Amino acid sequence: MAKHRSAGRTKKTVLAVDTDKDNQIPAEFLERLGQIIPIAQLSSVLASFATEKAIAFRINTLADSRDSIVDEMIQLGIPLEPVDWFKDEHGAPLAFKTPSIHRKTLTHSDSINQGKIYLQNVSSMLAPWILDPRPGETVLDLAAAPGGKTTQLAQQMRNAGVLSAVESVRSRMYKLQANLKRCHVEIAKTYLTDGRTVGQKTPERFDRVLLDAPCSSEARFQADDPASWSTWSRRKLRETARKQVGLLKAAIHATKIGGEVLYCTCSFAPEENEQVVDKVLHKFSTAIELVPFELPISNVIPGLVQFADKEFDPQVADCRRVLPNDFMDGFFMAKFRKLNRSD
Ligand code: SAM
């Protein structure tokens, strides 16, 4: 099968034309999407699995001034389209998207080696942006590698405060540490441990906690890349969801009263999203509340309050689902505030 990868164009895809059933995104996954995504957006969501997205990057102001990094991008001949909601205090854009044909120029550039830019999907940039950590705060990133969001948190904190980054997989920890160094992050301490133990070890320690949970990565499925979806099953979703609930409980325990937790995944599955949120709301009842928030984009829908035979707490509608488009991956976010002790 010929593959054609260019920004915004639909590739010849296993989604529709491959007759070999073993070489297709699982039919059950696609059927479930029909129950998750509103009918008006379903065809564009399905098309996104066969479309090469534009790439995006953040300007890392911990490495150099915004203007000189932008100049370097212009010198490299990179066309720059600003991400219009991600700006510095003067209103100047701090993130850009560009056609994917420029990926190699960016990944081989001195600018990236020196940590001046960080390639990151725009959906991912939203999570630290919504958590909104401030300089001087004590912040935890509970599933941190390779560090896209950790480096963004440090940038938003202006390298002031304490940033604890937890990762349980050694090889990924090395990548995280390399990225923190490359991106001039000075406030991070890294911990190689299971995040589920962190709530007991550091109860009520953090002002803000990010849990970018390990997930099925459904939103990253690519029709022409069987490795992206070949291990998908409902059984695996259930296993992953159990781990996510454990991590989210730890995140809540580790948060100070009055502090906030941002839970996110790049999965469409309600088992990994609304159902996880519903479980912790039920478990912690008076200790936490869901915080409503709005996103500065139009490709967004509320959390589902019902899926298949399951009904969730109506508050779960305050979660947000980002729908994929030509430059954004599908994404899920829930924001909590801690009101009382959680033990
Ligand atoms: N936040 C990262 C970023 O933006 O670059 C991506 C995080 S990725 C979605 C989830 C990470 O959680 C993976 O690196 C995975 O190895 C790690 N992980 C899996 N199980 C974990 C656990 N029990 N405790 C801590 N980290 C875990």
Coordinates of C-alpha atoms and ligand atoms in Angstrom, one line a residue:
M1 CA 0.0 0.0 0.0
A2 CA 1.4 3.4 -1.0
K3 CA 1.7 5.8 1.9
H4 CA 1.5 9.5 1.3
R5 CA 2.5 11.8 4.1
S6 CA 2.0 15.5 3.6
A7 CA 0.3 18.0 5.8
G8 CA -3.4 18.2 5.8
R9 CA -3.7 15.6 3.0
T10 CA -5.5 12.3 3.3
K11 CA -3.2 9.4 2.9
K12 CA -4.2 6.3 1.1
T13 CA -5.5 4.6 4.0
V14 CA -6.1 1.2 5.6
L15 CA -9.2 2.9 7.2
A16 CA -11.3 2.5 4.1
V17 CA -9.6 0.5 1.4
D18 CA -7.5 -2.3 2.9
T19 CA -9.3 -5.6 2.6
D20 CA -6.9 -7.4 5.0
K21 CA -8.8 -7.3 8.3
D22 CA -5.6 -7.8 10.3
N23 CA -4.3 -4.6 8.8
Q24 CA -7.1 -2.2 9.8
I25 CA -7.8 -0.1 12.8
P26 CA -10.1 -2.4 15.0
A27 CA -13.7 -2.2 13.9
E28 CA -14.8 -2.3 17.5
F29 CA -12.8 0.9 18.2
L30 CA -14.3 2.7 15.2
E31 CA -17.8 1.6 16.3
R32 CA -17.3 2.9 19.8
L33 CA -16.3 6.3 18.3
G34 CA -19.8 6.5 16.9
Q35 CA -21.1 6.5 20.4
I36 CA -18.5 9.0 21.7
I37 CA -18.3 11.6 19.0
P38 CA -21.3 13.7 17.9
I39 CA -22.5 12.6 14.5
A40 CA -21.8 16.0 12.9
Q41 CA -18.0 15.7 13.8
L42 CA -17.7 11.9 13.3
S43 CA -16.5 11.9 9.7
S44 CA -13.7 14.5 10.4
V45 CA -12.6 12.6 13.5
L46 CA -12.4 9.3 11.4
A47 CA -10.5 11.1 8.7
S48 CA -8.0 12.4 11.2
F49 CA -6.6 8.8 11.6
A50 CA -5.5 9.0 8.0
T51 CA -4.3 12.6 7.8
E52 CA -0.8 13.8 8.4
K53 CA -1.2 16.7 10.9
A54 CA 0.7 19.9 10.8
I55 CA 3.5 20.0 13.4
A56 CA 3.7 22.5 16.2
F57 CA 6.4 23.7 18.5
R58 CA 6.7 25.9 21.6
I59 CA 9.3 28.7 21.9
N60 CA 11.2 28.0 25.1
T61 CA 11.9 31.3 26.7
L62 CA 14.1 29.6 29.4
A63 CA 16.7 29.1 26.6
D64 CA 16.7 32.5 24.8
S65 CA 14.5 35.5 24.1
R66 CA 11.3 34.9 22.2
D67 CA 12.2 37.3 19.4
S68 CA 15.7 35.8 18.7
I69 CA 14.2 32.3 18.6
V70 CA 11.5 33.4 16.2
D71 CA 14.3 35.0 14.1
E72 CA 16.1 31.7 14.0
M73 CA 13.0 30.0 12.7
I74 CA 12.6 32.6 10.0
Q75 CA 16.3 32.1 9.0
L76 CA 15.6 28.3 8.7
G77 CA 12.8 29.1 6.3
I78 CA 10.1 27.7 8.5
P79 CA 6.6 29.2 7.7
L80 CA 5.1 30.2 11.0
E81 CA 1.5 30.2 11.8
P82 CA 0.9 31.3 15.4
V83 CA -1.2 29.3 17.9
D84 CA -3.4 32.3 18.7
W85 CA -4.1 31.6 22.3
F86 CA -0.6 30.8 23.5
K87 CA 1.1 34.2 24.1
D88 CA 3.6 35.9 26.3
E89 CA 2.7 38.8 28.7
H90 CA 3.1 41.2 25.7
G91 CA 0.7 39.3 23.6
A92 CA 3.4 37.8 21.3
P93 CA 2.8 34.2 20.2
L94 CA 4.9 31.5 22.0
A95 CA 3.8 28.6 19.9
F96 CA 3.5 28.0 16.1
K97 CA 2.4 25.4 13.7
T98 CA 4.0 24.6 10.3
P99 CA 3.5 22.0 7.6
S100 CA 4.9 18.6 8.4
I101 CA 7.4 18.8 5.5
H102 CA 9.5 21.1 7.8
R103 CA 9.8 18.4 10.5
K104 CA 13.3 17.4 9.5
T105 CA 14.6 20.9 9.3
L106 CA 13.3 21.5 12.8
T107 CA 14.5 18.2 14.3
H108 CA 18.0 18.7 12.8
S109 CA 18.3 22.3 13.8
D110 CA 20.7 23.8 16.3
S111 CA 17.7 25.6 17.8
I112 CA 16.1 22.3 18.9
N113 CA 19.5 20.9 20.2
Q114 CA 19.9 24.0 22.3
G115 CA 16.4 23.6 23.7
K116 CA 15.1 26.8 22.2
I117 CA 12.1 25.0 20.7
Y118 CA 10.1 21.9 21.8
L119 CA 8.0 20.0 19.2
Q120 CA 4.7 19.3 20.8
N121 CA 1.1 18.7 19.7
V122 CA -1.0 21.8 20.3
S123 CA -3.5 19.7 22.3
S124 CA -0.7 18.8 24.7
M125 CA 0.1 22.4 25.2
L126 CA -3.4 23.0 26.6
A127 CA -2.9 20.9 29.7
P128 CA -0.1 23.0 31.5
W129 CA -1.8 26.1 30.1
I130 CA -5.1 25.2 31.9
L131 CA -3.3 24.1 35.1
D132 CA -1.6 27.5 35.0
P133 CA 1.3 27.1 37.5
R134 CA 2.8 30.3 38.9
P135 CA 6.4 31.2 39.7
G136 CA 7.3 30.1 43.2
E137 CA 4.7 27.4 43.5
T138 CA 5.3 23.7 44.3
V139 CA 4.2 21.6 41.4
L140 CA 4.1 17.9 40.6
D141 CA 4.1 16.2 37.2
L142 CA 3.1 12.7 38.1
A143 CA 3.7 10.9 34.7
A144 CA 6.3 13.1 33.2
A145 CA 8.5 11.5 30.5
P146 CA 9.6 12.5 27.9
G147 CA 8.9 15.9 29.5
G148 CA 7.0 18.0 27.0
K149 CA 4.6 19.2 29.6
T150 CA 7.3 19.3 32.4
T151 CA 9.3 21.7 30.3
Q152 CA 6.2 23.8 29.6
L153 CA 5.3 23.9 33.4
A154 CA 8.9 25.1 34.1
Q155 CA 8.6 27.8 31.5
Q156 CA 5.2 29.0 32.9
M157 CA 6.8 29.0 36.4
R158 CA 9.8 31.0 34.9
N159 CA 12.2 28.6 36.5
A160 CA 11.1 29.7 40.0
G161 CA 9.6 27.3 42.6
V162 CA 9.8 23.6 42.9
L163 CA 8.9 21.1 40.1
S164 CA 8.8 17.4 41.0
A165 CA 8.7 15.1 38.0
V166 CA 7.8 11.4 38.5
E167 CA 8.3 8.6 35.9
S168 CA 8.3 4.9 36.5
V169 CA 10.1 3.6 33.4
R170 CA 13.9 4.0 33.6
S171 CA 14.6 4.4 29.8
R172 CA 11.9 7.1 29.6
M173 CA 13.4 8.8 32.8
Y174 CA 16.7 9.2 30.9
K175 CA 14.8 10.9 28.0
L176 CA 13.0 13.2 30.6
Q177 CA 16.3 14.1 32.2
A178 CA 17.9 14.9 28.9
N179 CA 15.0 17.1 27.8
L180 CA 15.0 19.0 31.1
K181 CA 18.7 19.7 30.7
R182 CA 18.4 20.6 27.0
C183 CA 15.5 23.0 27.8
H184 CA 17.4 24.8 30.6
V185 CA 14.9 23.7 33.3
E186 CA 16.6 24.4 36.7
I187 CA 13.8 23.8 39.2
A188 CA 13.0 20.1 38.4
K189 CA 13.8 17.2 40.6
T190 CA 13.2 13.8 39.0
Y191 CA 12.0 10.6 40.8
L192 CA 12.0 7.2 39.3
T193 CA 9.1 5.6 41.0
D194 CA 5.5 4.4 40.6
G195 CA 3.4 7.5 40.8
R196 CA 0.7 5.6 42.7
T197 CA 3.0 5.7 45.8
V198 CA 3.5 9.4 45.7
G199 CA 0.3 10.4 47.5
Q200 CA 1.4 8.5 50.7
K201 CA 5.0 9.7 50.5
T202 CA 4.1 13.4 50.1
P203 CA 0.5 14.0 51.3
E204 CA -0.8 17.5 50.7
R205 CA 2.5 18.8 49.5
F206 CA 1.8 20.4 46.1
D207 CA 0.0 23.6 44.9
R208 CA -0.7 22.0 41.5
V209 CA -0.5 18.5 40.1
L210 CA -0.5 17.5 36.5
L211 CA -1.4 13.9 35.7
D212 CA -0.9 13.2 32.0
A213 CA -1.9 9.6 32.5
P214 CA -0.4 6.6 30.7
C215 CA -3.3 5.6 28.3
S216 CA -4.2 3.6 25.3
S217 CA -3.2 6.6 23.1
E218 CA -6.2 6.1 20.9
A219 CA -6.0 9.7 19.7
R220 CA -2.5 8.9 18.2
F221 CA -3.7 5.9 16.1
Q222 CA -2.6 6.2 12.6
A223 CA -4.3 4.1 9.9
D224 CA -1.0 3.3 8.2
D225 CA 0.9 2.4 11.4
P226 CA -0.5 -0.9 12.8
A227 CA 1.9 -0.6 15.8
S228 CA -0.1 2.4 17.0
W229 CA -3.3 0.3 17.4
S230 CA -2.4 -3.4 17.2
T231 CA -2.5 -3.9 21.0
W232 CA -5.8 -2.2 21.5
S233 CA -8.6 -4.1 23.2
R234 CA -11.4 -3.4 25.7
R235 CA -9.6 -5.6 28.2
K236 CA -6.5 -3.4 28.0
L237 CA -8.7 -0.3 28.4
R238 CA -10.0 -1.7 31.6
E239 CA -6.5 -2.5 32.9
T240 CA -5.2 1.0 32.0
A241 CA -8.2 2.6 33.6
R242 CA -7.4 0.8 36.9
K243 CA -3.9 2.3 36.8
Q244 CA -5.3 5.7 36.0
V245 CA -7.6 5.7 39.0
G246 CA -4.7 4.7 41.2
L247 CA -2.6 7.5 39.8
L248 CA -5.4 10.1 40.1
K249 CA -6.0 9.1 43.7
A250 CA -2.3 9.6 44.4
A251 CA -2.4 13.0 42.6
I252 CA -5.3 14.1 44.8
H253 CA -3.6 12.9 48.0
A254 CA -0.4 14.8 47.1
T255 CA -2.3 18.1 46.5
K256 CA -2.6 20.8 49.2
I257 CA -6.1 21.8 50.3
G258 CA -7.0 24.6 47.9
G259 CA -4.7 23.2 45.3
E260 CA -5.6 22.0 41.8
V261 CA -5.1 18.8 39.8
L262 CA -5.3 18.5 36.0
Y263 CA -6.0 15.0 34.7
C264 CA -5.6 14.4 31.0
T265 CA -5.2 11.6 28.4
C266 CA -4.9 11.3 24.7
S267 CA -7.6 8.6 24.6
F268 CA -11.2 8.8 23.4
A269 CA -12.3 5.9 25.6
P270 CA -14.8 7.0 28.3
E271 CA -13.3 4.2 30.5
E272 CA -10.0 6.1 30.7
N273 CA -11.7 9.5 30.9
E274 CA -15.1 10.3 32.3
Q275 CA -15.3 7.0 34.2
V276 CA -12.0 7.6 35.9
V277 CA -13.3 11.1 36.9
D278 CA -16.6 9.7 38.0
K279 CA -14.8 7.1 40.2
V280 CA -12.7 9.6 42.1
L281 CA -15.6 12.1 42.5
H282 CA -17.5 9.2 44.2
K283 CA -14.5 8.1 46.3
F284 CA -13.5 11.6 47.5
S285 CA -17.0 13.1 47.5
T286 CA -16.5 16.1 49.9
A287 CA -12.7 16.4 49.5
I288 CA -12.7 17.5 45.8
E289 CA -14.8 19.3 43.3
L290 CA -14.6 19.4 39.5
V291 CA -13.6 22.9 38.3
P292 CA -15.4 24.1 35.1
F293 CA -13.0 25.6 32.5
E294 CA -13.2 26.9 29.0
L295 CA -10.8 26.2 26.2
P296 CA -9.7 28.9 23.7
I297 CA -10.6 26.6 20.7
S298 CA -13.7 25.6 18.9
N299 CA -13.0 21.9 18.3
V300 CA -14.2 21.0 21.8
I301 CA -17.1 19.2 23.4
P302 CA -18.2 18.6 27.1
G303 CA -17.4 15.4 28.9
L304 CA -19.9 12.6 28.3
V305 CA -22.5 12.0 31.1
Q306 CA -23.4 8.6 29.7
F307 CA -21.7 5.9 27.6
A308 CA -23.1 2.5 26.6
D309 CA -25.0 1.3 29.8
K310 CA -23.1 3.6 32.1
E311 CA -24.3 6.9 33.6
F312 CA -21.7 9.3 35.1
D313 CA -22.1 12.0 37.7
P314 CA -23.6 15.0 35.8
Q315 CA -20.7 17.2 36.9
V316 CA -18.5 15.2 34.5
A317 CA -19.9 17.4 31.8
D318 CA -17.4 20.0 33.1
C319 CA -14.6 17.9 31.6
R320 CA -13.5 18.8 28.1
R321 CA -12.8 16.7 25.1
V322 CA -10.7 18.2 22.3
L323 CA -11.7 16.8 18.9
P324 CA -8.8 16.1 16.5
N325 CA -8.3 18.4 13.5
D326 CA -5.5 19.0 10.9
F327 CA -3.1 20.1 13.7
M328 CA -4.5 18.9 17.0
D329 CA -4.7 15.4 18.5
G330 CA -7.8 14.2 20.3
F331 CA -7.4 15.0 24.0
F332 CA -9.4 14.8 27.3
M333 CA -9.0 17.1 30.4
A334 CA -10.6 17.3 33.8
K335 CA -9.7 19.9 36.4
F336 CA -10.2 19.3 40.2
R337 CA -9.9 21.5 43.2
K338 CA -9.1 20.0 46.6
L339 CA -11.5 21.2 49.3
N340 CA -10.6 19.0 52.3
R341 CA -8.2 16.4 53.4
S342 CA -8.5 13.3 51.2
D343 CA -7.7 10.5 53.7
Ligands
SAM1 N1 3.6 14.1 30.2 C1 4.5 13.5 29.2 C2 4.8 14.6 28.2 O1 4.1 15.5 28.0 O2 5.9 14.5 27.6 C3 3.9 12.3 28.6 C4 3.4 11.3 29.6 S1 2.9 9.8 28.9 C5 1.3 10.1 28.5 C6 2.7 8.8 30.4 C7 4.0 8.5 31.1 O3 3.6 7.8 32.3 C8 4.9 7.5 30.4 O4 6.2 8.0 30.3 C9 4.8 6.3 31.2 O5 6.1 5.6 31.2 C10 4.6 6.8 32.6 N2 4.0 5.9 33.6 C11 3.4 4.7 33.4 N3 3.0 4.2 34.5 C12 3.4 5.0 35.5 C13 3.3 5.0 36.9 N4 2.7 4.0 37.5 N5 3.9 6.0 37.6 C14 4.5 7.1 37.0 N6 4.6 7.1 35.6 C15 4.1 6.1 34.9

